[in-house]
Tab-separated table of C-alpha atoms and ligand atoms in Angstrom:
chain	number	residue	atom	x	y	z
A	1	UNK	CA	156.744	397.524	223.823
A	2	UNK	CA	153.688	396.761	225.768
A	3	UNK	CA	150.809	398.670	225.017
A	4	UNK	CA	146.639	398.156	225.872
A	5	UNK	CA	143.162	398.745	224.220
A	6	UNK	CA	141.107	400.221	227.432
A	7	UNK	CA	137.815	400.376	226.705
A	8	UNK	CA	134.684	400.891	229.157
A	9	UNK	CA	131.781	398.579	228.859
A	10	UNK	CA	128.971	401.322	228.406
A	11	UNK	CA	128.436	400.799	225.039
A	12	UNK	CA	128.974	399.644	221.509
A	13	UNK	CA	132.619	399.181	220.546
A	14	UNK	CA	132.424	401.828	216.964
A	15	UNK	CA	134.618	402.529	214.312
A	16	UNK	CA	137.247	404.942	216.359
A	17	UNK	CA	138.026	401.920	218.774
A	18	UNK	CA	138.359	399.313	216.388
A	19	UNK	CA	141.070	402.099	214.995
A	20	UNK	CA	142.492	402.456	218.416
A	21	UNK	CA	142.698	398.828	219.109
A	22	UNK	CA	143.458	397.852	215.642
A	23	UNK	CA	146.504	400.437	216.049
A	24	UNK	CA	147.525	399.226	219.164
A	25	UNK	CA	147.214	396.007	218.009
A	26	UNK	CA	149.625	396.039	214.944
A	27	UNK	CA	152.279	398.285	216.929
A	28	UNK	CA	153.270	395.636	219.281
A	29	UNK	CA	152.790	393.417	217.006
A	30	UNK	CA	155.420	394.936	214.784
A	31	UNK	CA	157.980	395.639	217.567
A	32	UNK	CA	157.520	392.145	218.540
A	33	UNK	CA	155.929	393.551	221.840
A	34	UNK	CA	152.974	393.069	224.102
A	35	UNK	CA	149.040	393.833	223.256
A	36	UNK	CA	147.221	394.142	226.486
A	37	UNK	CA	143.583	394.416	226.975
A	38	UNK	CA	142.086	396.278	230.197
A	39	UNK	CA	138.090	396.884	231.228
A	40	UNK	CA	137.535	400.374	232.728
A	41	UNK	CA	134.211	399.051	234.449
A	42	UNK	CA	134.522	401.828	237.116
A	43	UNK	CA	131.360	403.193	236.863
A	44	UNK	CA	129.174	400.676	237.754
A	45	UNK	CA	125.948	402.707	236.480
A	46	UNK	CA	126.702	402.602	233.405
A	47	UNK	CA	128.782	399.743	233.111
A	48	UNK	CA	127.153	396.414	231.565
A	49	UNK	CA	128.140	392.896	231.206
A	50	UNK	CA	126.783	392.607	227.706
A	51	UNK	CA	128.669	395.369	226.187
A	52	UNK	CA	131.574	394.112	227.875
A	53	UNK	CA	130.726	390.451	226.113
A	54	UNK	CA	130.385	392.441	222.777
A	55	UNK	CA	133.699	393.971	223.046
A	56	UNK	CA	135.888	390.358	223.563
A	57	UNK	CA	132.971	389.129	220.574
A	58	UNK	CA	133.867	392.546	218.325
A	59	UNK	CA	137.918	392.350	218.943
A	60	UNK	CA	137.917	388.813	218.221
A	61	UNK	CA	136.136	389.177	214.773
A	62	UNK	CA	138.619	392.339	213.682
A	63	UNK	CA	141.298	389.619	214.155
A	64	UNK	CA	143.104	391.627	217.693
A	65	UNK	CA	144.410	388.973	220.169
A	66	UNK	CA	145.116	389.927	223.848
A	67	UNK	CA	146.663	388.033	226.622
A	68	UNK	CA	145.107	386.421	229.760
A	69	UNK	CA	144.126	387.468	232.386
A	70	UNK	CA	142.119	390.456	231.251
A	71	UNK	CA	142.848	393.343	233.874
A	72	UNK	CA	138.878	394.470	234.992
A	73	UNK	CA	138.996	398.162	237.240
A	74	UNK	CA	136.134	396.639	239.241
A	75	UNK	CA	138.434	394.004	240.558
A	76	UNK	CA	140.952	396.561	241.417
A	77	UNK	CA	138.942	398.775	244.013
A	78	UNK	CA	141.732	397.290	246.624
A	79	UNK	CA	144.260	398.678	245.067
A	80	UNK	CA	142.977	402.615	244.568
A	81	UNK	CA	141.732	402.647	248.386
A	82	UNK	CA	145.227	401.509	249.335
A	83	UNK	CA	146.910	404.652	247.076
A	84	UNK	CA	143.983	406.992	248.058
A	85	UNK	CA	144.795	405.576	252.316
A	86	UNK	CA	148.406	406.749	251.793
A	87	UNK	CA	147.794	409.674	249.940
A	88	UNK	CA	144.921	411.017	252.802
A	89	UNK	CA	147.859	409.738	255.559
A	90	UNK	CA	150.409	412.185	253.317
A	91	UNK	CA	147.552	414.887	253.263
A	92	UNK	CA	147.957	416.044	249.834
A	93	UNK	CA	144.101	415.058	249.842
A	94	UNK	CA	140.987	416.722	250.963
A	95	UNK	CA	137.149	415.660	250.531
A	96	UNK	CA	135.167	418.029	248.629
A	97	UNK	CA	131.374	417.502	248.521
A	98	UNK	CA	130.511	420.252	246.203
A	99	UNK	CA	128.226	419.491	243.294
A	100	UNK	CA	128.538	420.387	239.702
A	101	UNK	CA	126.308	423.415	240.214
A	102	UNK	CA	128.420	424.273	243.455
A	103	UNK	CA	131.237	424.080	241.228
A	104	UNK	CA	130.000	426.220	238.439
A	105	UNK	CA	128.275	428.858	240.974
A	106	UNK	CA	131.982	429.574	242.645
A	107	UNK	CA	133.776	429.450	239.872
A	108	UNK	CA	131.199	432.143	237.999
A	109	UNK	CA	131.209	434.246	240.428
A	110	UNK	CA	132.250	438.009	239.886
A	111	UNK	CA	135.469	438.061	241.569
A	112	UNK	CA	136.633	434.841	240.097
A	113	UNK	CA	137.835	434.873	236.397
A	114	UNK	CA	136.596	431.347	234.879
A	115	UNK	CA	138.737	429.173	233.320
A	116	UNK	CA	138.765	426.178	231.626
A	117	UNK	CA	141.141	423.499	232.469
A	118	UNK	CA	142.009	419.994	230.648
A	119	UNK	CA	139.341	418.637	233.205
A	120	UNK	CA	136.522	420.834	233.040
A	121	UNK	CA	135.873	424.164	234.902
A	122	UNK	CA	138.905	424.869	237.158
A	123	UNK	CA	137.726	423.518	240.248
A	124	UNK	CA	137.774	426.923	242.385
A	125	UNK	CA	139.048	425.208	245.512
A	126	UNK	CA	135.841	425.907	247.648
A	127	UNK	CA	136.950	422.646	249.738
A	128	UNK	CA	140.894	423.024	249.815
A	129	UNK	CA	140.898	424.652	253.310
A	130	UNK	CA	138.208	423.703	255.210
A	131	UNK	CA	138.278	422.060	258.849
A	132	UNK	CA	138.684	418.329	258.031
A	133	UNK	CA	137.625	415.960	260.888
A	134	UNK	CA	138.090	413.127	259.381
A	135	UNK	CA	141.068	410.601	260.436
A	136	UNK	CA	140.272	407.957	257.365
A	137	UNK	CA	139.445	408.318	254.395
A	138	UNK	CA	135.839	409.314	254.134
A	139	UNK	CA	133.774	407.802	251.846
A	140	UNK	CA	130.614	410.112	251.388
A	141	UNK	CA	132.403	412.514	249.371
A	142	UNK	CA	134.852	413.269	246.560
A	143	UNK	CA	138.552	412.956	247.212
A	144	UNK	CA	140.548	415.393	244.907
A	145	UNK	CA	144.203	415.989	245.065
A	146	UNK	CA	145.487	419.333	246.858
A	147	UNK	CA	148.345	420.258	243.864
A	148	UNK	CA	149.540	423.644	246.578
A	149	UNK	CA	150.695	420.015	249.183
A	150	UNK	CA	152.806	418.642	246.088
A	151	UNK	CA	156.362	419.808	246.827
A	152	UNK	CA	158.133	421.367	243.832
A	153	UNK	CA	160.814	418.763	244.510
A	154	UNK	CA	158.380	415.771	243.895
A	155	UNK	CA	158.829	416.998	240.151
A	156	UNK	CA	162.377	417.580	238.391
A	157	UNK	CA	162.408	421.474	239.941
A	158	UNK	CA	158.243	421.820	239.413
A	159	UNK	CA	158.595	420.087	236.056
A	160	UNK	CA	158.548	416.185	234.516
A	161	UNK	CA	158.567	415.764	230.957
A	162	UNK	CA	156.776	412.984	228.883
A	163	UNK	CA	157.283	411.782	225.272
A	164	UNK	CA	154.652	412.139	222.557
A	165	UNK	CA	155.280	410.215	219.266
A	166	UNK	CA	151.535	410.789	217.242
A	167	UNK	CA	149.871	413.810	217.150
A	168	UNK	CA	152.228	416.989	218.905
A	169	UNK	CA	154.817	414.417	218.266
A	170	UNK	CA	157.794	415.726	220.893
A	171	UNK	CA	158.945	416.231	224.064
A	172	UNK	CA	156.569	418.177	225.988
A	173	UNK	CA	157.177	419.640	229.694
A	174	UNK	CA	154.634	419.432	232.277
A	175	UNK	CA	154.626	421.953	235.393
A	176	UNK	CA	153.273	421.933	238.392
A	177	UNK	CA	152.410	425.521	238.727
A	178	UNK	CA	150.405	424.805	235.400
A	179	UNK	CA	148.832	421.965	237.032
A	180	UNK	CA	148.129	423.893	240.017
A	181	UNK	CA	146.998	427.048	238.275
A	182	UNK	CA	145.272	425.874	234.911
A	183	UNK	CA	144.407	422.456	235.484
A	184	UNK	CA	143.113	422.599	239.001
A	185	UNK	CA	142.645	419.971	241.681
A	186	UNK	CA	141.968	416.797	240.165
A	187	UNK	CA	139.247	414.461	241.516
A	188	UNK	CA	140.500	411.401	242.610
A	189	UNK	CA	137.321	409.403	243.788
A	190	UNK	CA	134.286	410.082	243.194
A	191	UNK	CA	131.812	410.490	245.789
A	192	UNK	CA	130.257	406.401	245.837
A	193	UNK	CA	133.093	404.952	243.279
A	194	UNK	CA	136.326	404.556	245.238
A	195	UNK	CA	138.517	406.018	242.320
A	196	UNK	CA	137.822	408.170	239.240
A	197	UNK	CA	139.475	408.115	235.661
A	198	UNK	CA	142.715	409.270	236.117
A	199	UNK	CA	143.821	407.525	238.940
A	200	UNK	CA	142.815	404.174	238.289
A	201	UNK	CA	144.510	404.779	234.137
A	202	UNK	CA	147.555	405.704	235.893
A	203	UNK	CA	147.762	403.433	238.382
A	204	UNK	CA	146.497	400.066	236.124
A	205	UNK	CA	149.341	401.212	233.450
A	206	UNK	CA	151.959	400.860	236.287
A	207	UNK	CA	150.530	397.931	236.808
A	208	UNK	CA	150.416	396.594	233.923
A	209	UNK	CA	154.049	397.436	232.581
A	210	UNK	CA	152.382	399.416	229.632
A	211	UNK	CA	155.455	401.278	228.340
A	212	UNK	CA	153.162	402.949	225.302
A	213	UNK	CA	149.953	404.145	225.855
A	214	UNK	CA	148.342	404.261	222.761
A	215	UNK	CA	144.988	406.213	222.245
A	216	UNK	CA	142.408	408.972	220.945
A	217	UNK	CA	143.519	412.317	220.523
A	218	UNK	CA	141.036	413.515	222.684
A	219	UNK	CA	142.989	412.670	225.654
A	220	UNK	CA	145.987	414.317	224.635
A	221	UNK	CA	145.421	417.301	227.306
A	222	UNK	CA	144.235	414.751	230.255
A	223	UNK	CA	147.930	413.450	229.647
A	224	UNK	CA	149.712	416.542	231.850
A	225	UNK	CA	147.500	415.619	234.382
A	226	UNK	CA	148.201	411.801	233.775
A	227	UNK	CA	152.109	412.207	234.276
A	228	UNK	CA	151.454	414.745	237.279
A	229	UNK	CA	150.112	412.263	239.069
A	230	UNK	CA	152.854	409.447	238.091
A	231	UNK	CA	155.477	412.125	239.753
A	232	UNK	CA	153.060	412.122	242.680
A	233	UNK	CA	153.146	408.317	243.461
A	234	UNK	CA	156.946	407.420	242.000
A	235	UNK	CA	155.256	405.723	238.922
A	236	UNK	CA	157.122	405.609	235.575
A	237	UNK	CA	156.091	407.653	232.566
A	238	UNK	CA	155.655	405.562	229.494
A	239	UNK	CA	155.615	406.838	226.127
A	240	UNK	CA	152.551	408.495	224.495
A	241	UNK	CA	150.662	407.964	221.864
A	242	UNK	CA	147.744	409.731	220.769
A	243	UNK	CA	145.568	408.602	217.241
A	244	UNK	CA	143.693	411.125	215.203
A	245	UNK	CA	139.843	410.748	215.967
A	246	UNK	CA	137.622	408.674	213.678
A	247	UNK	CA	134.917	411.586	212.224
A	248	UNK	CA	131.521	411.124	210.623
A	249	UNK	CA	130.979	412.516	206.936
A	250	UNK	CA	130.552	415.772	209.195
A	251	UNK	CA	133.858	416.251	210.576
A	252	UNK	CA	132.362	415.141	213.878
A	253	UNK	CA	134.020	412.510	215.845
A	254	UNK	CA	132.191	409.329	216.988
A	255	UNK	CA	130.340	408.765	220.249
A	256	UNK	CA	129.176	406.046	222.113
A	257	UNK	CA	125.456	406.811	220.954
A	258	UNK	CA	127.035	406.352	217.299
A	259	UNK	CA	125.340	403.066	216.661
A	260	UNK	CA	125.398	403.330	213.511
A	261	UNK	CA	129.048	403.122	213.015
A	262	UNK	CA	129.012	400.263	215.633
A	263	UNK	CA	131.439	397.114	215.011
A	264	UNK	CA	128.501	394.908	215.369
A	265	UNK	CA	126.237	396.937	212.876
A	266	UNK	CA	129.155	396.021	209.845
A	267	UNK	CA	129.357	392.978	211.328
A	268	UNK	CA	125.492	392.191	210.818
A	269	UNK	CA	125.388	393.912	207.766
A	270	UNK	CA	128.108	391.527	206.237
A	271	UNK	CA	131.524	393.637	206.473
A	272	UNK	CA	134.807	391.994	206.752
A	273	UNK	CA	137.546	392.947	208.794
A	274	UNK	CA	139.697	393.933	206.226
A	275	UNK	CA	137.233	396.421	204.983
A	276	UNK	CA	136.303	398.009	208.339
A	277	UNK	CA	140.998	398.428	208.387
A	278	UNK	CA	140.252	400.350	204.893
A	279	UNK	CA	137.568	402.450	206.109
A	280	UNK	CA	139.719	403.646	209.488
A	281	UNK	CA	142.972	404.052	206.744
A	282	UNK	CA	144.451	401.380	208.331
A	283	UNK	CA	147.306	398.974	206.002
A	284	UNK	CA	145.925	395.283	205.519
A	285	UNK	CA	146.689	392.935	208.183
A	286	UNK	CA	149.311	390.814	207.344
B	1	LIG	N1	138.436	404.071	228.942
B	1	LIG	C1	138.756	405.212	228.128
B	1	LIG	C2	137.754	405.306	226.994
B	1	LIG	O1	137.046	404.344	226.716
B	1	LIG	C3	140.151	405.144	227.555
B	1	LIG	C4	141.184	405.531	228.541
B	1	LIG	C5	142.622	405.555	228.044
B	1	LIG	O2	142.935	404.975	226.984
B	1	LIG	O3	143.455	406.121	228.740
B	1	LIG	O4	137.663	406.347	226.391
């Protein structure tokens, strides 16, 4: 097993990813596998090197050890351009350079029923067929991927599968007609960031060999879109994983802006590791 904690440096580490990593952590451990750590740093705004400093100080303290080197997204902008260069040659990509309110004014209108896909509103497809001048890839817009261009072939006749072993533990089937239909066209870089989520996850777990991806609940539904793409580029489909979500005394699960269920907060305030494993229901280390 090889699994990875992938955290983004925009704030505190809290309670639900000590759980995550924690988790992560003591599954490899117990198959005798491979704990990897990764830094999704791709969006430089809000990215910071002192959170990132706070998560290496936080997972050290809860006792998770991770090998060397430590894969950072920022040093892997070579590596998206060269998938997003072959996919634009392949022209299953187009630019679009419409705006969330673009988005949301199409996609309201009358004669369009709204839906709501994994990824947000359905992007409408405003872009999909417009003249396209461009010869390279252009870099003043957003890049999404044109799902109609994917040949049903690409998938095992319009469907790949992927396994789930935590919550909706199973086999679950993922289509491309769903993906084209209820999903929508996915961004795949961001207008000024070279990549977006879900290609750089997919393409740094290749990378990395992670055959379990291990993580929040919360992404369970991103995960169609996830193995869509891993059809799309000949990448392997590791196992899933997905936690239940750390919740306040509310039922409400924890943000970034929950500082007060930050690592460093239980830290300061004289917590040990072992109790921050009770709190998340988590066995004692051994
Ligand atoms: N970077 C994501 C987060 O902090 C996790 C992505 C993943 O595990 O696939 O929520």
């Amino acid at each position: 097993m090889i699994t990875r904690f992938a955290p983004s440096p925009t704030g505190p580490l809290h309670l639900g990813h000590a759980y995550s990593a924690m988790l992560a952590h003591d599954m490899a451990k117990a198959s005798g596998g491979r704990f990897l750590l990764r830094i999704e740093d791709i969006d430089q705004s809000r990215s910071r090197p002192a959170w990132e400093d706070q998560i290496y100080q936080d997972l050290t303290w809860l006792g998770v050890s991770w090998e060397q080197p430590v894969m950072r997204q920022s040093d892997r902008l070579d590596a998206y351009r060269a998938t997003l260069d072959r996919m634009w040659n392949d022209g299953v990509l187009y630019a679009c350079s419409c705006n969330r309110a673009d988005i949301k004014a199409a996609a309201f209108a009358p004669q369009e029923g709204v839906s709501l896909g994994p990824d947000g509103i359905i992007y409408p497809g405003t872009c999909r067929n417009l003249p396209n001048d461009h010869t390279s890839l252009p870099n003043e817009a957003a890049l999404r991927l044109d799902w109609s261009k994917i040949p049903v072939g690409a998938f095992e006749a319009g469907q790949a599968f992927f396994e789930e072993t935590g919550e909706h533990a199973g086999r679950h089937v993922v289509s491309l007609d769903k993906l084209r239909k209820q999903v929508g066209d996915v961004v795949l870089s961001r207008r000024d960031m070279g990549t977006s989520y879900h290609l750089s996850v997919v393409l740094d777990d290749a990378e990395q060999g992670v055959t379990h991806v291990i993580r929040g609940a919360d992404l369970f539904d991103a995960t169609q879109i996830h193995v869509g793409l891993q059809q799309v580029m000949g990448l392997p489909t590791p196992v899933y994983h997905h936690h239940r979500l750390i919740r306040d005394e509310n039922g409400k699960r924890l943000a970034k802006r929950d500082d007060a269920r930050a690592i460093a907060k239980y830290r300061a305030e004289g917590a040990t590791p072992a109790d921050i494993r009770r709190l998340v229901g988590l066995p004692p280390a051994e």
